[in-house]
XYZ file of N, CA, C and O in Angstrom:
540
model
N 141.653 48.771 106.927
C 141.550 47.344 106.764
C 141.162 46.684 108.091
O 140.376 45.736 108.099
N 141.723 47.211 109.214
C 141.394 46.654 110.521
C 139.900 46.802 110.817
O 139.281 45.912 111.388
N 139.335 47.941 110.436
C 137.908 48.166 110.676
C 137.063 47.178 109.872
O 136.059 46.679 110.363
N 137.474 46.888 108.680
C 136.744 45.940 107.842
C 136.787 44.530 108.441
O 135.777 43.838 108.503
N 137.938 44.132 108.915
C 138.075 42.815 109.546
C 137.256 42.758 110.832
O 136.567 41.779 111.104
N 137.304 43.817 111.631
C 136.533 43.871 112.864
C 135.032 43.787 112.576
O 134.300 43.045 113.240
N 134.565 44.507 111.573
C 133.162 44.462 111.185
C 132.772 43.046 110.752
O 131.720 42.533 111.133
N 133.625 42.400 109.974
C 133.367 41.025 109.527
C 133.269 40.076 110.721
O 132.376 39.232 110.782
N 134.136 40.210 111.706
C 134.108 39.341 112.883
C 132.844 39.569 113.708
O 132.252 38.624 114.233
N 132.409 40.809 113.818
C 131.189 41.112 114.564
C 129.986 40.475 113.866
O 129.137 39.862 114.496
N 129.921 40.617 112.542
C 128.814 40.014 111.800
C 128.843 38.493 111.904
O 127.806 37.857 112.044
N 130.022 37.897 111.869
C 130.152 36.446 111.986
C 129.678 35.984 113.362
O 128.937 35.004 113.478
N 130.040 36.703 114.417
C 129.613 36.368 115.771
C 128.097 36.470 115.900
O 127.455 35.602 116.475
N 127.508 37.507 115.328
C 126.064 37.676 115.379
C 125.362 36.527 114.679
O 124.372 35.998 115.154
N 125.893 36.095 113.562
C 125.310 34.992 112.815
C 125.360 33.696 113.617
O 124.401 32.947 113.655
N 126.456 33.429 114.290
C 126.603 32.216 115.085
C 125.630 32.233 116.256
O 124.977 31.238 116.547
N 125.488 33.363 116.930
C 124.564 33.474 118.054
C 123.135 33.233 117.589
O 122.369 32.534 118.238
N 122.757 33.773 116.448
C 121.404 33.572 115.934
C 121.153 32.100 115.640
O 120.078 31.580 115.908
N 122.144 31.398 115.124
C 121.973 29.975 114.844
C 121.829 29.191 116.134
O 121.035 28.262 116.208
N 122.561 29.554 117.163
C 122.440 28.857 118.442
C 121.049 29.057 119.037
O 120.448 28.116 119.534
N 120.509 30.268 118.984
C 119.173 30.530 119.502
C 118.113 29.757 118.724
O 117.177 29.235 119.296
N 118.276 29.693 117.412
C 117.302 28.980 116.590
C 117.286 27.502 116.958
O 116.239 26.891 117.068
N 118.460 26.933 117.206
C 118.536 25.531 117.576
C 117.917 25.312 118.951
O 117.194 24.345 119.167
N 118.146 26.220 119.873
C 117.576 26.098 121.214
C 116.052 26.177 121.157
O 115.362 25.450 121.860
N 115.505 27.053 120.294
C 114.058 27.156 120.153
C 113.450 25.860 119.641
O 112.407 25.440 120.089
N 114.122 25.219 118.684
C 113.556 23.992 118.131
C 113.600 22.856 119.135
O 112.767 21.964 119.104
N 114.541 22.885 120.064
C 114.600 21.867 121.111
C 113.522 22.140 122.154
O 112.831 21.237 122.602
N 113.348 23.401 122.529
C 112.370 23.762 123.556
C 110.939 23.596 123.041
O 110.047 23.295 123.802
N 110.713 23.798 121.753
C 109.387 23.682 121.162
C 109.405 22.583 120.102
O 109.612 22.858 118.926
N 109.178 21.344 120.525
C 109.191 20.265 119.533
C 108.080 20.466 118.513
O 107.079 21.117 118.797
N 108.257 19.920 117.316
C 107.246 20.114 116.286
C 105.892 19.531 116.689
O 105.823 18.566 117.441
N 104.838 20.146 116.180
C 103.473 19.688 116.462
C 103.247 18.394 115.683
O 103.507 18.343 114.477
N 102.767 17.340 116.346
C 102.482 16.102 115.621
C 101.419 16.328 114.547
O 100.415 16.987 114.803
N 101.672 15.821 113.371
C 100.746 15.990 112.260
C 99.832 14.767 112.162
O 100.292 13.653 111.906
N 98.560 14.989 112.398
C 97.552 13.938 112.330
C 96.708 14.213 111.089
O 96.092 15.277 110.993
N 96.701 13.288 110.140
C 95.920 13.523 108.912
C 94.446 13.782 109.232
O 93.899 13.220 110.180
N 93.848 14.640 108.431
C 92.450 15.028 108.665
C 91.521 13.816 108.637
O 90.561 13.758 109.410
N 91.822 12.828 107.814
C 90.945 11.652 107.754
C 91.058 10.762 108.986
O 90.232 9.885 109.196
N 92.049 11.005 109.844
C 92.187 10.276 111.109
C 91.518 11.023 112.262
O 91.497 10.542 113.385
N 90.980 12.211 111.985
C 90.301 13.015 113.008
C 88.798 12.753 112.954
O 88.278 12.251 111.955
N 88.124 13.113 114.041
C 86.687 12.901 114.123
C 85.897 13.944 113.338
O 84.913 13.623 112.676
N 86.311 15.215 113.423
C 85.582 16.264 112.711
C 86.431 17.524 112.593
O 87.448 17.668 113.270
N 85.992 18.423 111.712
C 86.606 19.728 111.514
C 85.478 20.744 111.501
O 84.524 20.604 110.740
N 85.582 21.762 112.347
C 84.537 22.786 112.446
C 85.105 24.116 111.959
O 86.170 24.547 112.405
N 84.379 24.764 111.038
C 84.755 26.075 110.521
C 83.549 26.998 110.604
O 82.408 26.536 110.663
N 83.808 28.293 110.591
C 82.716 29.268 110.631
C 82.080 29.457 109.263
O 80.880 29.646 109.141
N 82.923 29.445 108.207
C 82.411 29.581 106.840
C 83.302 28.777 105.895
O 84.410 28.380 106.254
N 82.825 28.571 104.683
C 83.568 27.765 103.715
C 84.881 28.417 103.275
O 85.750 27.753 102.741
N 85.055 29.709 103.511
C 86.268 30.404 103.091
C 87.315 30.527 104.206
O 88.363 31.131 103.989
N 87.058 29.962 105.375
C 88.003 30.066 106.488
C 89.303 29.330 106.180
O 89.299 28.261 105.567
N 90.401 29.909 106.625
C 91.694 29.241 106.483
C 91.910 28.243 107.609
O 92.504 27.195 107.418
N 91.448 28.590 108.807
C 91.657 27.740 109.978
C 90.346 27.161 110.476
O 89.293 27.767 110.330
N 90.453 25.992 111.071
C 89.310 25.366 111.686
C 89.727 24.696 112.976
O 90.918 24.625 113.302
N 88.747 24.206 113.704
C 88.998 23.460 114.936
C 88.802 21.990 114.607
O 87.724 21.581 114.174
N 89.851 21.210 114.774
C 89.802 19.788 114.478
C 89.639 19.011 115.785
O 90.215 19.378 116.807
N 88.793 17.976 115.750
C 88.498 17.173 116.938
C 88.979 15.742 116.752
O 88.841 15.178 115.665
N 89.503 15.179 117.836
C 89.908 13.775 117.840
C 89.872 13.262 119.278
O 90.503 13.854 120.163
N 89.147 12.196 119.503
C 89.058 11.548 120.819
C 88.671 12.520 121.934
O 89.242 12.495 123.025
N 87.745 13.434 121.657
C 87.246 14.349 122.675
C 88.126 15.555 122.949
O 87.821 16.353 123.825
N 89.201 15.717 122.218
C 90.088 16.890 122.359
C 90.154 17.601 121.019
O 89.846 17.042 119.969
N 90.587 18.881 121.043
C 90.610 19.652 119.807
C 91.880 20.490 119.696
O 92.612 20.680 120.667
N 92.124 20.988 118.485
C 93.277 21.831 118.200
C 93.006 22.669 116.965
O 91.996 22.497 116.280
N 93.922 23.576 116.647
C 93.791 24.451 115.483
C 94.395 23.725 114.275
O 95.483 23.163 114.354
N 93.665 23.777 113.157
C 94.081 23.107 111.921
C 94.084 24.118 110.779
O 93.130 24.884 110.611
N 95.170 24.149 109.991
C 95.289 25.019 108.820
C 94.748 24.255 107.619
O 95.357 23.291 107.154
N 93.606 24.682 107.113
C 92.942 23.984 106.017
C 93.728 24.130 104.719
O 93.866 23.173 103.959
N 94.289 25.328 104.456
C 94.986 25.543 103.185
C 96.303 24.754 103.114
O 96.659 24.247 102.064
N 97.026 24.644 104.219
C 98.283 23.887 104.230
C 98.086 22.428 104.630
O 99.021 21.646 104.593
N 96.880 22.091 105.067
C 96.525 20.751 105.510
C 97.507 20.251 106.577
O 98.138 19.204 106.444
N 97.607 21.069 107.666
C 98.487 20.681 108.761
C 97.930 21.157 110.096
O 97.203 22.139 110.157
N 98.293 20.423 111.136
C 97.933 20.829 112.494
C 98.820 21.998 112.894
O 100.037 21.936 112.755
N 98.203 23.052 113.399
C 98.957 24.213 113.886
C 99.324 23.992 115.349
O 100.442 24.263 115.764
N 98.368 23.507 116.141
C 98.609 23.215 117.558
C 98.402 21.716 117.787
O 97.852 21.021 116.938
N 98.809 21.271 118.940
C 98.519 19.895 119.336
C 97.012 19.762 119.559
O 96.343 20.731 119.911
N 96.506 18.587 119.394
C 95.092 18.329 119.675
C 95.014 17.951 121.150
O 95.126 16.784 121.514
N 94.867 19.005 121.996
C 94.938 18.800 123.439
C 93.957 19.648 124.239
O 93.927 19.580 125.458
N 93.139 20.432 123.573
C 92.241 21.339 124.276
C 90.868 20.697 124.472
O 90.399 19.937 123.634
N 90.237 21.067 125.578
C 88.888 20.555 125.879
C 87.824 21.297 125.071
O 86.864 20.703 124.601
N 88.000 22.607 124.912
C 87.057 23.437 124.169
C 87.826 24.572 123.509
O 88.622 25.252 124.160
N 87.608 24.767 122.224
C 88.364 25.748 121.445
C 87.435 26.320 120.382
O 86.645 25.587 119.788
N 87.527 27.640 120.141
C 86.667 28.267 119.142
C 87.392 29.429 118.494
O 88.263 30.057 119.088
N 87.031 29.680 117.212
C 87.566 30.825 116.485
C 86.988 32.092 117.085
O 85.786 32.170 117.344
N 87.850 33.091 117.316
C 87.387 34.338 117.902
C 87.363 35.470 116.875
O 86.322 36.032 116.586
N 88.538 35.810 116.298
C 88.574 36.870 115.298
C 89.893 36.824 114.526
O 90.831 36.139 114.914
N 89.937 37.585 113.420
C 91.127 37.711 112.578
C 91.462 39.186 112.515
O 90.570 40.029 112.384
N 92.770 39.516 112.582
C 93.172 40.922 112.613
C 94.412 41.122 111.754
O 95.310 40.284 111.743
N 94.464 42.276 111.079
C 95.652 42.657 110.329
C 96.483 43.601 111.196
O 95.971 44.592 111.732
N 97.762 43.287 111.344
C 98.688 44.123 112.110
C 99.937 44.309 111.269
O 100.618 43.334 110.939
N 100.224 45.540 110.889
C 101.392 45.894 110.090
C 101.510 45.034 108.838
O 102.579 44.523 108.495
N 100.402 44.840 108.143
C 100.408 44.121 106.879
C 100.368 42.600 106.985
O 100.320 41.916 105.980
N 100.413 42.070 108.187
C 100.345 40.619 108.395
C 99.026 40.286 109.094
O 98.527 41.059 109.898
N 98.504 39.107 108.804
C 97.240 38.684 109.400
C 97.468 37.670 110.510
O 98.356 36.815 110.414
N 96.631 37.790 111.544
C 96.689 36.899 112.699
C 95.276 36.424 113.007
O 94.337 37.204 112.968
N 95.153 35.132 113.305
C 93.864 34.567 113.697
C 93.930 34.207 115.172
O 94.954 33.690 115.648
N 92.843 34.466 115.881
C 92.804 34.244 117.325
C 91.706 33.248 117.684
O 90.607 33.295 117.133
N 92.027 32.383 118.613
C 91.102 31.370 119.108
C 91.018 31.480 120.622
O 92.026 31.734 121.286
N 89.839 31.271 121.157
C 89.664 31.205 122.602
C 89.615 29.742 123.015
O 89.223 28.883 122.238
N 90.061 29.451 124.219
C 89.976 28.081 124.732
C 89.608 28.100 126.191
O 89.787 29.082 126.885
N 89.052 26.982 126.628
C 88.538 26.888 127.987
C 88.813 25.483 128.523
O 88.507 24.495 127.861
N 89.413 25.412 129.693
C 89.686 24.143 130.382
C 89.024 24.211 131.759
O 88.420 25.214 132.109
N 89.176 23.165 132.548
C 88.553 23.146 133.869
C 89.087 24.247 134.782
O 88.325 24.951 135.422
N 90.401 24.421 134.828
C 90.995 25.380 135.758
C 91.547 26.632 135.082
O 91.900 27.594 135.747
N 91.660 26.617 133.748
C 92.248 27.752 133.032
C 91.425 28.099 131.798
O 90.603 27.321 131.344
N 91.695 29.287 131.279
C 91.129 29.730 130.007
C 92.188 30.574 129.323
O 93.172 30.979 129.951
N 92.021 30.825 128.034
C 93.050 31.601 127.372
C 92.777 31.874 125.915
O 91.668 31.680 125.416
N 93.838 32.314 125.243
C 93.793 32.719 123.842
C 94.990 32.109 123.118
O 96.085 32.028 123.682
N 94.770 31.706 121.861
C 95.849 31.276 120.984
C 95.872 32.255 119.816
O 94.849 32.463 119.161
N 97.019 32.854 119.548
C 97.199 33.733 118.400
C 98.078 33.045 117.374
O 99.166 32.586 117.703
N 97.602 32.955 116.117
C 98.330 32.271 115.054
C 98.752 33.288 113.998
O 97.907 34.012 113.450
N 100.054 33.354 113.702
C 100.570 34.199 112.621
C 100.332 33.459 111.307
O 100.877 32.377 111.097
N 99.517 34.017 110.428
C 99.139 33.318 109.207
C 100.297 33.156 108.232
O 100.281 32.248 107.405
N 101.315 33.975 108.338
C 102.436 33.898 107.404
C 103.233 32.601 107.569
O 103.768 32.059 106.606
N 103.297 32.054 108.813
C 104.119 30.865 109.035
C 103.514 29.877 110.047
O 104.161 28.906 110.421
N 102.304 30.135 110.499
C 101.597 29.282 111.462
C 102.272 29.194 112.830
O 101.937 28.311 113.620
N 103.196 30.085 113.131
C 103.723 30.114 114.495
C 102.614 30.672 115.383
O 101.834 31.516 114.962
N 102.568 30.166 116.621
C 101.479 30.590 117.487
C 101.992 30.862 118.892
O 103.074 30.413 119.280
N 101.190 31.622 119.613
C 101.473 31.908 121.014
C 100.202 31.606 121.803
O 99.096 31.876 121.335
N 100.388 30.996 122.948
C 99.268 30.673 123.816
C 99.374 31.506 125.082
O 100.432 31.556 125.704
N 98.292 32.155 125.450
C 98.233 32.924 126.687
C 97.158 32.281 127.554
O 96.021 32.124 127.109
N 97.532 31.899 128.757
C 96.545 31.267 129.642
C 96.442 32.029 130.952
O 97.383 32.709 131.359
N 95.290 31.897 131.581
C 95.062 32.538 132.873
C 94.187 31.613 133.716
O 93.344 30.892 133.172
N 94.400 31.611 134.994
C 93.569 30.740 135.846
C 92.158 31.294 135.958
O 91.940 32.502 135.919
N 91.234 30.381 136.074
C 89.855 30.790 136.361
C 89.783 31.042 137.856
O 90.288 30.258 138.644
N 89.174 32.146 138.213
C 89.033 32.467 139.632
C 87.553 32.699 139.890
O 87.053 33.811 139.781
N 86.837 31.621 140.207
C 85.389 31.700 140.392
C 84.987 32.613 141.545
O 83.967 33.267 141.497
N 85.813 32.690 142.578
C 85.467 33.523 143.730
C 85.403 34.997 143.364
O 84.500 35.713 143.775
N 86.382 35.479 142.577
C 86.374 36.888 142.190
C 85.236 37.201 141.230
O 84.658 38.265 141.265
N 84.920 36.260 140.341
C 83.826 36.491 139.411
C 82.494 36.625 140.133
O 81.674 37.466 139.804
N 82.271 35.821 141.181
C 81.023 35.901 141.948
C 80.943 37.212 142.699
O 79.897 37.827 142.786
N 82.063 37.685 143.247
C 82.097 38.953 143.973
C 81.750 40.122 143.091
O 81.069 41.053 143.492
N 82.180 40.078 141.817
C 81.883 41.164 140.897
C 80.402 41.213 140.576
O 79.834 42.262 140.415
N 79.787 40.048 140.478
C 78.344 40.032 140.178
C 77.553 40.587 141.364
O 76.555 41.255 141.179
N 78.012 40.303 142.593
C 77.320 40.813 143.770
C 77.392 42.331 143.867
O 76.480 42.972 144.367
N 78.518 42.908 143.408
C 78.690 44.344 143.491
C 77.761 45.085 142.531
O 77.428 46.232 142.738
N 77.366 44.433 141.453
C 76.494 45.079 140.459
C 75.145 45.189 141.026
O 74.301 45.718 141.174
């Protein structure tokens, strides 16, 4: 009986910790503002069957889910384009490239729930020029 009670307490503690982490994530990552498509300037897609597109508003762009009719990312990028879609362990992910004045990067979107990750890297023009000289 003691083992059963101990197991129950461990599971209860794990559940509480998971709820605390979930709450912390929602505070650290506020929801993406939803701007209706008719309030945007344009939507660019590669083909009529695409799930995601690049939505533009006031000279900035973001990723838009056409099927759910919602913004996936904030409309804050200077230049953004669809790169590729990949299946990993039965789930699909769409990738976008982006380019800013000082940085460039990739956005990966999990199609199952529209959660995304952004990876950025600084542009280093000096190293790029050196590589061209070596060729």
